[in-house]
CSV table of C-alpha atoms in Angstrom, one decimal:
chain,number,residue,atom,x,y,z
A,11,MET,CA,45.4,120.6,27.5
A,12,ILE,CA,43.4,124.3,28.4
A,13,VAL,CA,44.6,126.8,25.9
A,14,ILE,CA,46.0,129.9,27.8
A,15,LYS,CA,45.6,133.8,26.5
A,16,ILE,CA,48.2,135.5,29.6
A,17,SER,CA,46.6,138.9,28.8
A,18,ASP,CA,42.8,137.5,28.6
A,19,LEU,CA,42.9,135.2,31.3
A,20,VAL,CA,43.8,138.7,33.6
A,21,LYS,CA,40.9,141.5,32.0
A,22,ASN,CA,38.5,138.4,32.0
A,23,ARG,CA,39.5,138.0,35.3
A,24,ARG,CA,39.6,141.4,37.1
A,25,LYS,CA,35.9,142.1,35.7
A,26,GLU,CA,35.0,139.7,37.2
A,27,LEU,CA,35.8,140.9,39.9
A,28,GLY,CA,34.6,144.2,39.3
A,29,MET,CA,38.1,145.4,40.1
A,30,THR,CA,39.7,148.4,38.1
A,31,GLN,CA,42.8,149.1,36.9
A,32,GLU,CA,43.8,151.2,39.4
A,33,GLN,CA,42.6,149.1,42.0
A,34,LEU,CA,44.4,145.8,40.5
A,35,CYS,CA,47.5,147.6,40.4
A,36,GLU,CA,47.1,149.4,43.5
A,37,GLY,CA,50.8,149.3,45.9
A,38,ILE,CA,51.9,146.1,42.4
A,39,CYS,CA,53.0,148.8,40.1
A,40,GLU,CA,51.5,151.3,38.1
A,41,PRO,CA,48.5,151.6,36.2
A,42,VAL,CA,50.0,151.2,32.4
A,43,THR,CA,51.5,148.1,33.6
A,44,ILE,CA,48.7,146.4,33.8
A,45,SER,CA,46.7,148.3,30.3
A,46,ARG,CA,50.1,147.2,28.4
A,47,LEU,CA,49.6,143.8,29.6
A,48,GLU,CA,45.5,143.0,29.0
A,49,ASN,CA,46.7,144.2,25.1
A,50,GLY,CA,49.4,142.4,25.3
A,51,LYS,CA,52.0,144.8,24.8
A,52,GLN,CA,54.2,143.8,27.8
A,53,ILE,CA,54.1,140.8,30.7
A,54,PRO,CA,55.9,142.3,34.0
A,55,SER,CA,58.9,141.0,36.3
A,56,GLN,CA,57.7,137.2,37.6
A,57,LYS,CA,57.9,139.1,41.6
A,58,HIS,CA,55.3,141.7,40.1
A,59,LEU,CA,52.6,139.2,37.7
A,60,GLN,CA,53.2,136.9,41.1
A,61,GLU,CA,51.8,138.7,42.6
A,62,ILE,CA,48.4,140.1,40.3
A,63,PHE,CA,48.1,136.0,40.1
A,64,GLU,CA,47.2,136.4,44.0
A,65,ARG,CA,45.3,139.8,44.4
A,66,LEU,CA,42.8,138.4,41.4
A,67,ASN,CA,42.9,134.6,43.1
A,68,ILE,CA,45.1,133.1,39.5
A,69,PRO,CA,47.0,129.4,41.0
A,70,ASN,CA,50.6,130.4,40.3
A,71,GLU,CA,51.0,126.9,38.3
A,72,TYR,CA,49.8,129.5,35.8
A,73,LEU,CA,52.9,131.5,36.1
A,74,ALA,CA,54.8,128.8,33.8
A,75,ALA,CA,52.8,130.5,30.8
A,76,CYS,CA,54.6,133.3,31.0
A,77,PHE,CA,57.6,132.0,31.7
A,78,LEU,CA,57.6,128.7,29.1
A,79,ASP,CA,56.8,131.2,26.4
A,80,ASP,CA,58.2,134.5,27.1
A,81,SER,CA,59.6,135.8,22.9
A,82,TYR,CA,55.9,135.5,21.2
A,83,ARG,CA,57.5,137.9,18.5
A,84,HIS,CA,60.9,135.7,17.8
A,85,MET,CA,58.8,132.2,17.6
A,86,SER,CA,59.1,132.0,14.4
A,87,GLU,CA,62.6,132.3,13.7
A,88,LYS,CA,63.5,129.9,16.6
A,89,GLU,CA,61.8,127.5,14.5
A,90,GLU,CA,63.0,127.7,11.5
A,91,ILE,CA,66.4,127.6,13.3
A,92,LEU,CA,66.1,124.6,15.4
A,93,LYS,CA,65.1,122.7,12.1
A,94,GLU,CA,67.5,123.8,10.5
A,95,ILE,CA,70.3,122.7,13.4
A,96,TYR,CA,68.5,119.3,13.8
A,97,HIS,CA,68.2,118.5,9.9
A,98,CYS,CA,71.4,119.8,9.7
A,99,PHE,CA,72.6,116.3,12.4
A,100,MET,CA,71.1,114.7,9.6
A,101,LEU,CA,73.8,115.3,6.5
A,102,PRO,CA,77.0,114.2,5.8
A,103,LYS,CA,80.1,115.2,7.9
A,104,LYS,CA,81.2,117.3,4.8
A,105,GLN,CA,77.7,119.0,4.5
A,106,GLN,CA,77.2,119.2,8.0
A,107,ILE,CA,79.9,121.1,9.0
A,108,LYS,CA,79.0,124.1,6.1
A,109,LYS,CA,75.9,123.8,7.2
A,110,LEU,CA,76.7,125.0,10.5
A,111,GLU,CA,79.3,128.1,9.0
A,112,ASP,CA,75.9,129.1,7.5
A,113,ILE,CA,73.1,128.9,10.3
A,114,LYS,CA,76.1,130.4,12.4
A,115,SER,CA,75.8,133.0,10.3
A,116,ASP,CA,72.8,133.3,9.5
A,117,THR,CA,72.1,133.5,13.3
A,118,ASP,CA,74.6,136.2,13.6
A,119,LYS,CA,73.2,138.6,11.3
A,120,ARG,CA,69.4,137.7,13.3
A,121,TYR,CA,71.1,138.3,16.7
A,122,LYS,CA,72.5,141.9,15.6
A,123,ASN,CA,68.8,142.9,13.8
A,124,GLY,CA,67.4,141.9,17.4
A,125,ASN,CA,64.9,138.8,16.1
A,126,ILE,CA,66.9,137.3,18.3
A,127,SER,CA,67.6,136.8,22.1
A,128,GLU,CA,71.3,137.1,23.6
A,129,GLN,CA,70.7,133.4,25.0
A,130,PHE,CA,69.0,131.5,22.2
A,131,TYR,CA,72.1,132.8,19.7
A,132,CYS,CA,74.2,132.0,23.0
A,133,PHE,CA,72.6,128.4,22.3
A,134,ILE,CA,72.7,128.8,18.9
A,135,ASP,CA,76.6,129.9,19.0
A,136,ILE,CA,77.9,126.3,21.8
A,137,PHE,CA,75.1,124.1,19.5
A,138,VAL,CA,77.1,124.4,16.4
A,139,ASN,CA,80.6,124.6,18.0
A,140,LEU,CA,80.3,121.6,19.7
A,141,ASN,CA,83.3,119.5,18.6
A,142,ASN,CA,85.3,122.6,18.0
A,143,SER,CA,86.0,123.3,22.2
A,144,SER,CA,86.1,122.8,24.9
A,145,ILE,CA,83.4,120.4,27.2
A,146,GLU,CA,83.4,121.5,30.2
A,147,ASP,CA,83.9,125.4,28.8
A,148,ASN,CA,80.3,125.1,27.3
A,149,MET,CA,78.6,124.0,30.1
A,150,LYS,CA,79.8,126.9,32.6
A,151,LYS,CA,79.0,128.9,30.1
A,152,CYS,CA,76.0,127.2,30.1
A,153,ILE,CA,75.2,127.5,33.2
A,154,PHE,CA,75.8,131.5,33.3
A,155,GLU,CA,73.7,132.5,30.5
A,156,ILE,CA,70.7,130.9,32.3
A,157,GLN,CA,72.1,131.6,35.8
A,158,LYS,CA,72.1,135.4,34.2
A,159,THR,CA,68.1,134.7,34.2
A,160,ASN,CA,67.0,132.1,36.5
A,161,PRO,CA,69.7,132.2,39.6
A,162,CYS,CA,68.0,130.4,41.6
A,163,PHE,CA,68.7,127.5,38.8
A,164,ASP,CA,70.2,123.8,40.6
A,165,ILE,CA,70.9,120.7,37.5
A,166,SER,CA,69.5,118.8,40.3
A,167,LYS,CA,66.3,120.7,41.0
A,168,ILE,CA,64.9,120.9,37.1
A,169,SER,CA,61.9,120.2,36.9
A,170,GLU,CA,61.5,122.8,40.1
A,171,LEU,CA,61.6,125.8,38.3
A,172,LEU,CA,60.7,127.8,36.1
A,173,PHE,CA,62.0,128.3,32.7
A,174,THR,CA,62.5,130.8,30.1
A,175,ASN,CA,61.5,129.1,26.5
A,176,ASP,CA,65.7,130.2,25.9
A,177,GLU,CA,66.5,128.7,28.9
A,178,PHE,CA,64.8,125.6,28.6
A,179,TYR,CA,66.8,125.7,25.7
A,180,LEU,CA,70.3,126.1,26.9
A,181,THR,CA,69.5,123.5,29.9
A,182,LEU,CA,68.4,121.2,27.1
A,183,LEU,CA,71.8,122.1,25.9
A,184,LEU,CA,73.5,120.8,29.1
A,185,GLY,CA,71.8,117.0,28.4
A,186,VAL,CA,74.4,117.7,25.3
A,187,LEU,CA,76.8,118.0,26.9
A,188,PHE,CA,77.0,115.3,29.5
A,189,TYR,CA,76.1,113.1,26.7
A,190,MET,CA,79.2,113.5,25.4
A,191,LYS,CA,81.4,114.2,28.7
A,192,SER,CA,79.9,109.9,28.8
A,193,ASP,CA,77.8,111.2,31.7
A,194,ASN,CA,75.4,109.0,31.1
A,195,GLU,CA,74.0,109.0,34.5
A,196,GLN,CA,73.6,113.0,34.6
A,197,CYS,CA,72.6,113.2,30.8
A,198,GLU,CA,70.1,111.1,30.9
A,199,ALA,CA,68.6,113.1,34.2
A,200,VAL,CA,68.7,116.2,32.7
A,201,PHE,CA,66.6,114.5,30.3
A,202,LEU,CA,63.7,113.4,32.4
A,203,ASP,CA,63.4,116.0,34.1
A,204,LEU,CA,63.7,118.6,31.4
A,205,MET,CA,60.3,115.9,30.3
A,206,ASN,CA,59.3,115.2,34.1
A,207,TYR,CA,58.9,119.9,33.5
A,208,MET,CA,56.9,119.3,29.9
A,209,LYS,CA,54.3,117.5,31.8
A,210,LYS,CA,53.2,119.4,34.9
A,211,ARG,CA,54.1,122.6,32.5
A,212,LYS,CA,51.5,121.0,29.7
A,213,ASN,CA,48.0,122.1,31.4
A,214,TYR,CA,49.3,125.8,31.1
A,215,GLU,CA,51.4,126.4,28.1
A,216,ILE,CA,50.5,128.4,25.0
A,217,ILE,CA,49.5,126.2,22.4
A,218,ASN,CA,51.4,127.2,19.8
A,219,GLU,CA,53.7,125.7,17.4
A,220,ASN,CA,57.0,126.1,19.2
A,221,ASN,CA,56.4,123.8,22.5
A,222,LYS,CA,55.9,121.5,20.2
A,223,ILE,CA,58.8,121.7,18.2
A,224,ARG,CA,60.3,121.9,21.3
A,225,ASP,CA,58.6,118.7,23.3
A,226,ILE,CA,58.9,117.1,20.4
A,227,PHE,CA,62.7,117.8,19.4
A,228,VAL,CA,63.8,117.0,23.3
A,229,HIS,CA,61.9,113.4,23.3
A,230,VAL,CA,63.4,112.8,19.8
A,231,LEU,CA,67.4,113.4,21.4
A,232,TYR,CA,66.5,110.7,24.6
A,233,MET,CA,65.4,108.6,21.9
A,234,ARG,CA,68.6,108.8,20.7
A,235,VAL,CA,70.6,109.0,23.6
A,236,LEU,CA,68.7,105.7,25.3
A,237,LYS,CA,70.3,104.0,21.7
A,238,HIS,CA,73.7,104.9,22.4
A,239,MET,CA,73.3,103.2,25.8
A,240,LYS,CA,72.0,100.3,24.3
A,241,LYS,CA,68.5,100.5,26.3
A,242,TYR,CA,67.0,99.5,23.3
A,243,ILE,CA,63.6,99.1,24.8
A,244,ASP,CA,63.4,102.7,26.8
A,245,ALA,CA,64.3,104.5,23.8
A,246,VAL,CA,61.7,102.5,21.7
A,247,VAL,CA,59.0,103.3,24.6
A,248,ILE,CA,59.2,106.9,24.1
A,249,GLY,CA,59.4,105.7,20.1
A,250,GLU,CA,56.2,104.7,19.5
A,251,ASN,CA,55.4,107.4,21.5
A,252,ILE,CA,56.5,110.1,19.8
A,253,LEU,CA,55.8,108.7,16.6
A,254,CYS,CA,52.7,108.5,16.8
A,255,ARG,CA,52.6,113.3,18.4
A,256,CYS,CA,54.3,113.0,15.2
A,257,LEU,CA,51.3,112.4,13.5
A,258,ASP,CA,48.6,113.6,15.4
A,259,GLU,CA,50.3,116.9,15.6
A,260,PHE,CA,51.0,116.5,11.7
A,261,GLN,CA,55.2,117.7,13.1
A,262,TYR,CA,56.2,115.1,9.7
A,263,PHE,CA,59.8,117.1,9.5
A,264,PHE,CA,60.9,114.1,12.4
A,265,LEU,CA,59.2,111.3,11.4
A,266,GLY,CA,61.9,109.7,9.3
A,267,ILE,CA,65.1,109.3,12.0
A,268,VAL,CA,62.4,108.1,14.0
A,269,TYR,CA,61.3,105.3,12.6
A,270,GLU,CA,65.0,104.3,11.6
A,271,THR,CA,65.7,104.6,15.4
A,272,LEU,CA,62.3,103.0,16.3
A,273,ALA,CA,64.0,100.9,13.6
A,274,ASP,CA,67.8,100.4,14.9
A,275,CYS,CA,66.2,99.9,18.8
A,276,LYS,CA,64.0,96.9,16.9
A,277,LYS,CA,67.0,94.9,15.4
A,278,GLU,CA,69.1,95.2,18.2
A,279,MET,CA,66.1,93.4,20.1
A,280,ASN,CA,66.1,91.2,17.1
A,281,ASP,CA,62.0,92.1,16.4
A,282,SER,CA,60.9,91.1,13.9
A,283,THR,CA,58.8,94.2,13.3
A,284,ALA,CA,62.7,96.6,12.6
A,285,TYR,CA,61.9,95.6,8.6
A,286,GLU,CA,58.7,97.3,8.9
A,287,TYR,CA,60.7,100.5,10.2
A,288,TYR,CA,62.9,100.4,7.7
A,289,ARG,CA,60.6,100.7,5.2
A,290,LYS,CA,59.5,103.6,7.0
A,291,ALA,CA,62.4,105.2,7.3
A,292,TRP,CA,62.9,104.4,3.7
A,293,ALA,CA,60.3,105.5,2.1
A,294,TYR,CA,59.6,109.0,3.9
A,295,TYR,CA,63.5,109.2,3.0
A,296,PHE,CA,62.2,108.9,-0.7
A,297,SER,CA,59.4,110.5,-1.3
A,298,THR,CA,61.5,113.5,0.9
A,299,ASN,CA,64.7,112.9,-1.4
A,300,ASN,CA,66.9,112.6,1.5
A,301,GLN,CA,70.1,110.9,0.9
A,302,CYS,CA,71.5,110.6,3.9
A,303,GLY,CA,68.7,109.2,6.1
A,304,LEU,CA,69.3,106.6,1.8
A,305,GLU,CA,72.8,106.6,2.3
A,306,ARG,CA,72.2,105.9,5.8
A,307,LEU,CA,70.0,102.7,5.4
A,308,GLU,CA,72.6,101.7,2.9
A,309,ILE,CA,75.2,101.3,4.4
A,310,LYS,CA,73.3,99.5,7.0
A,311,ASN,CA,72.1,96.9,4.5
A,312,ILE,CA,68.5,98.3,4.0
A,313,LYS,CA,68.1,97.9,-0.3
A,314,LEU,CA,64.8,98.3,-1.1
A,315,SER,CA,62.6,98.7,-4.5
A,316,GLN,CA,61.6,101.6,-5.3
A,317,ASP,CA,58.6,100.1,-6.7
A,318,ASP,CA,57.3,97.9,-3.7
A,319,MET,CA,59.6,99.7,-1.0
A,320,PHE,CA,59.8,96.6,0.4
A,321,PHE,CA,63.6,95.1,1.2
A,322,ASN,CA,65.0,92.5,-1.2
A,323,LYS,CA,66.7,89.5,-0.1
A,324,GLN,CA,68.7,91.8,2.0
A,325,LYS,CA,65.3,91.8,4.1
A,326,SER,CA,67.1,87.9,5.5
A,327,LYS,CA,69.7,89.6,7.4
A,328,ILE,CA,67.7,91.7,9.4
């Protein structure tokens, strides 16, 4: 994977061509814009950036790096909130409601302090109120917010567009809303397009923890959708791939639910390896003191010994 820093890319290419900042910006923008771009303090508009890239003969694909990661200063804020949301949906219903209220309150403060963008705030607002408002209204709200900054947005052409991270999350939310609407075909299409989008942009995006969380988050949600659609084979393929990524990229946060979902799917497929994945899920939940995960396994009649972490007599029922 190519690691790109836009400021260095533009500066190095300009110097290679023997151009001054004034020569580069002529007819495009002010010299100060180039200076701020090369110092990492500003990213120009998409139109100006495209013209700059054309003058420097830089492939347009590299534009994706700018629009996949437009909010550098908010990365840790977003990552933290996303993890909180994902963890929330692993909790029992009563705890989940309270946690969502806390997340919404915290997000309100961050938004008022200017620490997160309006679009990301909208994403959180819809996500934490998924069960308290109309699906259709939420879908309209998502599309309206995306089109504020991406007027060409078309749900049928996701993989052909360029997105900011905030636009990406709102598009992901559309996929979730299609699932809640029981429109499985459209839901699956959105998730597939998002994964194709990420795959196409993979060699041009800036590597950071937020992008890793985002990519894994999408795949885990898609795996869960496939499981609920009873597409167990497809879910296992996605799950085993994402499991390798979690381990290789040290994203252990998702391990428990990936192990558990893989086990559920393999059990439905009468795959004898299901118990091994349940064992790993149990071990993860036990070691991280995830009582909700342990309770879910207990409801499924999955019980392990704390000493050997293997199934007891319930093993034969899997």
